[in-house]
PDB file of C-alpha atoms in Angstrom:
ATOM      1  CA  LEU A   1      93.066 117.673  96.909  1.00  0.00           C
ATOM      2  CA  LYS A   2      96.579 118.862  97.618  1.00  0.00           C
ATOM      3  CA  ALA A   3      95.504 119.497 101.208  1.00  0.00           C
ATOM      4  CA  LEU A   4      94.700 115.812 101.551  1.00  0.00           C
ATOM      5  CA  ARG A   5      98.345 114.881 101.166  1.00  0.00           C
ATOM      6  CA  ALA A   6      99.243 117.395 103.872  1.00  0.00           C
ATOM      7  CA  GLN A   7      96.498 115.989 106.094  1.00  0.00           C
ATOM      8  CA  ILE A   8      98.630 113.131 107.408  1.00  0.00           C
ATOM      9  CA  ASN A   9      99.157 114.141 110.977  1.00  0.00           C
ATOM     10  CA  PRO A  10     102.618 115.717 111.381  1.00  0.00           C
ATOM     11  CA  HIS A  11     102.625 114.354 114.915  1.00  0.00           C
ATOM     12  CA  PHE A  12     102.483 110.851 113.434  1.00  0.00           C
ATOM     13  CA  LEU A  13     105.724 111.426 111.549  1.00  0.00           C
ATOM     14  CA  PHE A  14     107.385 113.153 114.517  1.00  0.00           C
ATOM     15  CA  ASN A  15     106.311 110.390 116.924  1.00  0.00           C
ATOM     16  CA  SER A  16     107.373 107.675 114.495  1.00  0.00           C
ATOM     17  CA  LEU A  17     110.827 109.173 114.077  1.00  0.00           C
ATOM     18  CA  ASN A  18     111.220 109.555 117.848  1.00  0.00           C
ATOM     19  CA  ALA A  19     110.136 105.955 118.398  1.00  0.00           C
ATOM     20  CA  LEU A  20     112.552 104.844 115.683  1.00  0.00           C
ATOM     21  CA  SER A  21     115.361 106.781 117.358  1.00  0.00           C
ATOM     22  CA  SER A  22     114.583 105.106 120.683  1.00  0.00           C
ATOM     23  CA  LEU A  23     114.682 101.673 119.070  1.00  0.00           C
ATOM     24  CA  VAL A  24     118.121 102.468 117.635  1.00  0.00           C
ATOM     25  CA  VAL A  25     119.420 103.800 120.983  1.00  0.00           C
ATOM     26  CA  TYR A  26     118.198 100.663 122.771  1.00  0.00           C
ATOM     27  CA  LYS A  27     119.709  98.502 120.015  1.00  0.00           C
ATOM     28  CA  GLU A  28     116.394  96.965 118.992  1.00  0.00           C
ATOM     29  CA  SER A  29     117.541  96.782 115.403  1.00  0.00           C
ATOM     30  CA  GLU A  30     114.931  94.271 114.181  1.00  0.00           C
ATOM     31  CA  ARG A  31     112.035  96.391 115.433  1.00  0.00           C
ATOM     32  CA  ALA A  32     113.729  99.551 114.145  1.00  0.00           C
ATOM     33  CA  ASP A  33     114.139  97.991 110.712  1.00  0.00           C
ATOM     34  CA  GLU A  34     110.515  96.804 110.732  1.00  0.00           C
ATOM     35  CA  MET A  35     109.315 100.298 111.646  1.00  0.00           C
ATOM     36  CA  LEU A  36     111.550 101.928 109.041  1.00  0.00           C
ATOM     37  CA  GLN A  37     110.259  99.592 106.318  1.00  0.00           C
ATOM     38  CA  ALA A  38     106.629 100.228 107.298  1.00  0.00           C
ATOM     39  CA  LEU A  39     107.173 103.992 107.453  1.00  0.00           C
ATOM     40  CA  SER A  40     108.891 103.985 104.073  1.00  0.00           C
ATOM     41  CA  SER A  41     106.100 101.940 102.463  1.00  0.00           C
ATOM     42  CA  PHE A  42     103.363 104.089 103.954  1.00  0.00           C
ATOM     43  CA  LEU A  43     105.000 107.393 102.990  1.00  0.00           C
ATOM     44  CA  ARG A  44     105.717 106.129  99.472  1.00  0.00           C
ATOM     45  CA  TYR A  45     102.056 105.197  99.037  1.00  0.00           C
ATOM     46  CA  SER A  46     100.800 108.506 100.403  1.00  0.00           C
ATOM     47  CA  LEU A  47     103.138 110.514  98.162  1.00  0.00           C
ATOM     48  CA  ASP A  48     102.731 108.401  95.025  1.00  0.00           C
ATOM     49  CA  LYS A  49      98.950 108.333  94.966  1.00  0.00           C
ATOM     50  CA  ASN A  50      97.005 111.224  93.568  1.00  0.00           C
ATOM     51  CA  PRO A  51      94.022 111.861  95.871  1.00  0.00           C
ATOM     52  CA  ASP A  52      91.614 111.845  92.924  1.00  0.00           C
ATOM     53  CA  ASP A  53      92.842 108.402  91.808  1.00  0.00           C
ATOM     54  CA  LYS A  54      90.990 105.248  92.679  1.00  0.00           C
ATOM     55  CA  VAL A  55      92.895 102.200  93.842  1.00  0.00           C
ATOM     56  CA  ALA A  56      91.964  98.613  94.627  1.00  0.00           C
ATOM     57  CA  LEU A  57      90.687  98.213  98.167  1.00  0.00           C
ATOM     58  CA  ARG A  58      93.525  95.712  98.651  1.00  0.00           C
ATOM     59  CA  GLU A  59      96.082  98.440  97.953  1.00  0.00           C
ATOM     60  CA  GLU A  60      94.365 100.939 100.245  1.00  0.00           C
ATOM     61  CA  LEU A  61      94.209  98.378 103.047  1.00  0.00           C
ATOM     62  CA  ASP A  62      97.872  97.463 102.549  1.00  0.00           C
ATOM     63  CA  ALA A  63      98.829 101.105 103.073  1.00  0.00           C
ATOM     64  CA  GLN A  64      96.704 101.341 106.207  1.00  0.00           C
ATOM     65  CA  ARG A  65      98.245  98.121 107.549  1.00  0.00           C
ATOM     66  CA  GLN A  66     101.665  99.765 107.170  1.00  0.00           C
ATOM     67  CA  TYR A  67     100.441 102.808 109.072  1.00  0.00           C
ATOM     68  CA  LEU A  68      98.999 100.637 111.830  1.00  0.00           C
ATOM     69  CA  ARG A  69     102.128  98.453 111.935  1.00  0.00           C
ATOM     70  CA  ILE A  70     104.136 101.563 112.808  1.00  0.00           C
ATOM     71  CA  GLU A  71     101.695 102.378 115.573  1.00  0.00           C
ATOM     72  CA  GLN A  72     101.708  98.760 116.801  1.00  0.00           C
ATOM     73  CA  ILE A  73     105.492  98.893 117.128  1.00  0.00           C
ATOM     74  CA  ARG A  74     105.075 102.043 119.227  1.00  0.00           C
ATOM     75  CA  PHE A  75     102.152 100.838 121.357  1.00  0.00           C
ATOM     76  CA  GLY A  76     102.670  97.079 121.344  1.00  0.00           C
ATOM     77  CA  GLU A  77      99.833  94.764 122.272  1.00  0.00           C
ATOM     78  CA  ARG A  78      97.693  97.716 123.325  1.00  0.00           C
ATOM     79  CA  LEU A  79      96.720  98.300 119.672  1.00  0.00           C
ATOM     80  CA  LYS A  80      94.684  95.689 117.877  1.00  0.00           C
ATOM     81  CA  PHE A  81      93.552  95.795 114.263  1.00  0.00           C
ATOM     82  CA  VAL A  82      90.704  93.617 113.030  1.00  0.00           C
ATOM     83  CA  GLU A  83      89.958  93.460 109.316  1.00  0.00           C
ATOM     84  CA  SER A  84      86.875  91.750 107.895  1.00  0.00           C
ATOM     85  CA  VAL A  85      86.983  92.161 104.143  1.00  0.00           C
ATOM     86  CA  PRO A  86      85.883  89.325 101.864  1.00  0.00           C
ATOM     87  CA  GLU A  87      88.460  88.404  99.242  1.00  0.00           C
ATOM     88  CA  GLU A  88      85.962  89.077  96.435  1.00  0.00           C
ATOM     89  CA  LEU A  89      85.832  92.760  97.463  1.00  0.00           C
ATOM     90  CA  MET A  90      89.590  93.316  97.511  1.00  0.00           C
ATOM     91  CA  ASP A  91      89.637  94.466  93.877  1.00  0.00           C
ATOM     92  CA  ALA A  92      86.824  97.004  94.377  1.00  0.00           C
ATOM     93  CA  MET A  93      88.004 100.492  93.480  1.00  0.00           C
ATOM     94  CA  VAL A  94      88.061 103.160  96.206  1.00  0.00           C
ATOM     95  CA  PRO A  95      89.511 106.673  96.421  1.00  0.00           C
ATOM     96  CA  SER A  96      93.145 106.542  97.504  1.00  0.00           C
ATOM     97  CA  LEU A  97      93.798 107.487 101.131  1.00  0.00           C
ATOM     98  CA  ILE A  98      90.075 107.524 101.911  1.00  0.00           C
ATOM     99  CA  LEU A  99      90.599 105.333 104.979  1.00  0.00           C
ATOM    100  CA  GLN A 100      93.606 107.190 106.404  1.00  0.00           C
ATOM    101  CA  PRO A 101      91.772 109.979 108.260  1.00  0.00           C
ATOM    102  CA  LEU A 102      89.233 107.472 109.603  1.00  0.00           C
ATOM    103  CA  ILE A 103      91.864 105.116 110.985  1.00  0.00           C
ATOM    104  CA  GLU A 104      93.908 108.000 112.341  1.00  0.00           C
ATOM    105  CA  ASN A 105      90.819 109.334 114.177  1.00  0.00           C
ATOM    106  CA  ALA A 106      90.020 105.882 115.544  1.00  0.00           C
ATOM    107  CA  LEU A 107      93.564 105.570 116.848  1.00  0.00           C
ATOM    108  CA  LYS A 108      93.605 109.039 118.341  1.00  0.00           C
ATOM    109  CA  HIS A 109      90.299 108.672 120.155  1.00  0.00           C
ATOM    110  CA  GLY A 110      90.810 105.021 121.036  1.00  0.00           C
ATOM    111  CA  PHE A 111      93.958 105.753 123.019  1.00  0.00           C
ATOM    112  CA  ARG A 112      92.784 108.996 124.524  1.00  0.00           C
ATOM    113  CA  VAL A 113      91.257 107.438 127.618  1.00  0.00           C
ATOM    114  CA  LEU A 114      91.916 103.736 127.252  1.00  0.00           C
ATOM    115  CA  PRO A 115      95.194 102.901 128.954  1.00  0.00           C
ATOM    116  CA  GLU A 116      94.486  99.216 128.283  1.00  0.00           C
ATOM    117  CA  GLY A 117      94.553  99.878 124.550  1.00  0.00           C
ATOM    118  CA  ALA A 118      92.231 100.095 121.599  1.00  0.00           C
ATOM    119  CA  THR A 119      90.809  97.991 118.821  1.00  0.00           C
ATOM    120  CA  ILE A 120      90.284  99.399 115.357  1.00  0.00           C
ATOM    121  CA  GLU A 121      88.073  97.439 112.974  1.00  0.00           C
ATOM    122  CA  VAL A 122      87.604  97.770 109.225  1.00  0.00           C
ATOM    123  CA  ASP A 123      84.757  95.877 107.574  1.00  0.00           C
ATOM    124  CA  ALA A 124      83.653  95.836 103.962  1.00  0.00           C
ATOM    125  CA  ALA A 125      80.474  94.394 102.484  1.00  0.00           C
ATOM    126  CA  ARG A 126      78.531  94.432  99.250  1.00  0.00           C
ATOM    127  CA  THR A 127      75.105  96.013  99.815  1.00  0.00           C
ATOM    128  CA  ASP A 128      72.189  97.176  97.678  1.00  0.00           C
ATOM    129  CA  HIS A 129      74.004 100.529  97.378  1.00  0.00           C
ATOM    130  CA  GLY A 130      77.303  98.949  96.311  1.00  0.00           C
ATOM    131  CA  LEU A 131      80.416  98.683  98.458  1.00  0.00           C
ATOM    132  CA  THR A 132      80.102  99.707 102.106  1.00  0.00           C
ATOM    133  CA  ILE A 133      83.181 100.187 104.289  1.00  0.00           C
ATOM    134  CA  THR A 134      82.912 100.636 108.039  1.00  0.00           C
ATOM    135  CA  VAL A 135      85.706 101.843 110.335  1.00  0.00           C
ATOM    136  CA  ARG A 136      85.033 101.568 114.055  1.00  0.00           C
ATOM    137  CA  ASP A 137      86.872 101.797 117.318  1.00  0.00           C
ATOM    138  CA  ASN A 138      86.164 100.928 120.922  1.00  0.00           C
ATOM    139  CA  GLY A 139      87.461 104.262 122.164  1.00  0.00           C
ATOM    140  CA  ALA A 140      86.057 106.847 124.477  1.00  0.00           C
ATOM    141  CA  GLN A 141      82.385 107.627 124.563  1.00  0.00           C
ATOM    142  CA  ALA A 142      82.133 110.601 122.230  1.00  0.00           C
ATOM    143  CA  THR A 143      80.771 113.807 123.648  1.00  0.00           C
ATOM    144  CA  HIS A 144      78.203 115.874 121.761  1.00  0.00           C
ATOM    145  CA  GLU A 145      80.989 118.216 120.633  1.00  0.00           C
ATOM    146  CA  GLU A 146      83.109 115.310 119.381  1.00  0.00           C
ATOM    147  CA  LEU A 147      80.268 114.069 117.227  1.00  0.00           C
ATOM    148  CA  LYS A 148      80.737 117.099 115.003  1.00  0.00           C
ATOM    149  CA  PRO A 149      83.048 116.125 112.157  1.00  0.00           C
ATOM    150  CA  GLY A 150      86.543 117.587 112.254  1.00  0.00           C
ATOM    151  CA  VAL A 151      88.757 118.404 109.290  1.00  0.00           C
ATOM    152  CA  GLY A 152      89.518 114.756 108.467  1.00  0.00           C
ATOM    153  CA  LEU A 153      85.897 113.634 108.434  1.00  0.00           C
ATOM    154  CA  ARG A 154      84.781 116.731 106.519  1.00  0.00           C
ATOM    155  CA  ASN A 155      87.466 116.031 103.893  1.00  0.00           C
ATOM    156  CA  VAL A 156      86.323 112.415 103.539  1.00  0.00           C
ATOM    157  CA  ARG A 157      82.695 113.505 103.168  1.00  0.00           C
ATOM    158  CA  ARG A 158      83.601 116.151 100.580  1.00  0.00           C
ATOM    159  CA  ARG A 159      85.754 113.744  98.566  1.00  0.00           C
ATOM    160  CA  LEU A 160      82.899 111.244  98.416  1.00  0.00           C
ATOM    161  CA  GLU A 161      80.515 114.007  97.267  1.00  0.00           C
ATOM    162  CA  VAL A 162      82.927 115.128  94.533  1.00  0.00           C
ATOM    163  CA  ILE A 163      83.648 111.594  93.308  1.00  0.00           C
ATOM    164  CA  TYR A 164      80.226 109.946  93.675  1.00  0.00           C
ATOM    165  CA  GLY A 165      77.776 112.833  93.916  1.00  0.00           C
ATOM    166  CA  SER A 166      74.547 111.995  95.703  1.00  0.00           C
ATOM    167  CA  ALA A 167      75.340 108.265  95.428  1.00  0.00           C
ATOM    168  CA  GLY A 168      78.195 108.635  97.938  1.00  0.00           C
ATOM    169  CA  ARG A 169      77.270 107.708 101.496  1.00  0.00           C
ATOM    170  CA  PHE A 170      78.948 109.021 104.625  1.00  0.00           C
ATOM    171  CA  ASP A 171      77.513 108.352 108.079  1.00  0.00           C
ATOM    172  CA  TYR A 172      79.079 108.490 111.490  1.00  0.00           C
ATOM    173  CA  ARG A 173      77.740 107.664 114.906  1.00  0.00           C
ATOM    174  CA  ARG A 174      78.548 106.902 118.476  1.00  0.00           C
ATOM    175  CA  ARG A 175      78.735 103.227 119.445  1.00  0.00           C
ATOM    176  CA  GLU A 176      77.383 101.765 122.649  1.00  0.00           C
ATOM    177  CA  PRO A 177      78.737 101.369 125.232  1.00  0.00           C
ATOM    178  CA  ARG A 178      81.664 103.360 123.808  1.00  0.00           C
ATOM    179  CA  GLY A 179      83.484 104.109 120.613  1.00  0.00           C
ATOM    180  CA  PHE A 180      82.790 105.586 117.215  1.00  0.00           C
ATOM    181  CA  GLU A 181      81.848 104.282 113.772  1.00  0.00           C
ATOM    182  CA  VAL A 182      82.079 105.741 110.280  1.00  0.00           C
ATOM    183  CA  VAL A 183      80.304 104.154 107.309  1.00  0.00           C
ATOM    184  CA  LEU A 184      81.254 104.902 103.693  1.00  0.00           C
ATOM    185  CA  GLY A 185      79.180 103.662 100.810  1.00  0.00           C
TER     186      GLY A 185
END
């Protein structure tokens, strides 16, 4: 569980600080302040939350919005975030930071080959199995090798197994014509 806290991509922090420095140099103080506030909020959440704690989905989504706001300041209109979560599900309890590796992967692979930008979507729904959360992107068409889960996806799967046992659901798949989708339930 301690490794989860260290999982936040160090490149994210490095890139954020460099982008912040550039905003200061170019005297874009409003954008710099906005980025600094988002970075502070996101880091506070990631350091304050114990990975084995559950939080309201609202709180988890707020943290991910801060993360994506930082990236939107860096990438501008090229990054779009679409959230479809019914209000009645916002108080559902989820493991803290469970969405972070999924959104980070979507961002990484969405921008890899899409100079025009990427869209990251998060949906939640109540199903027969309980709460289902889907994170998808419109990124590159995944190769066979990329369909094997990396460290982030393996950590998410393992956390769900530890917390929910056999009731935890973790699926991932390629989207057509391009992109990737991960379903938690």
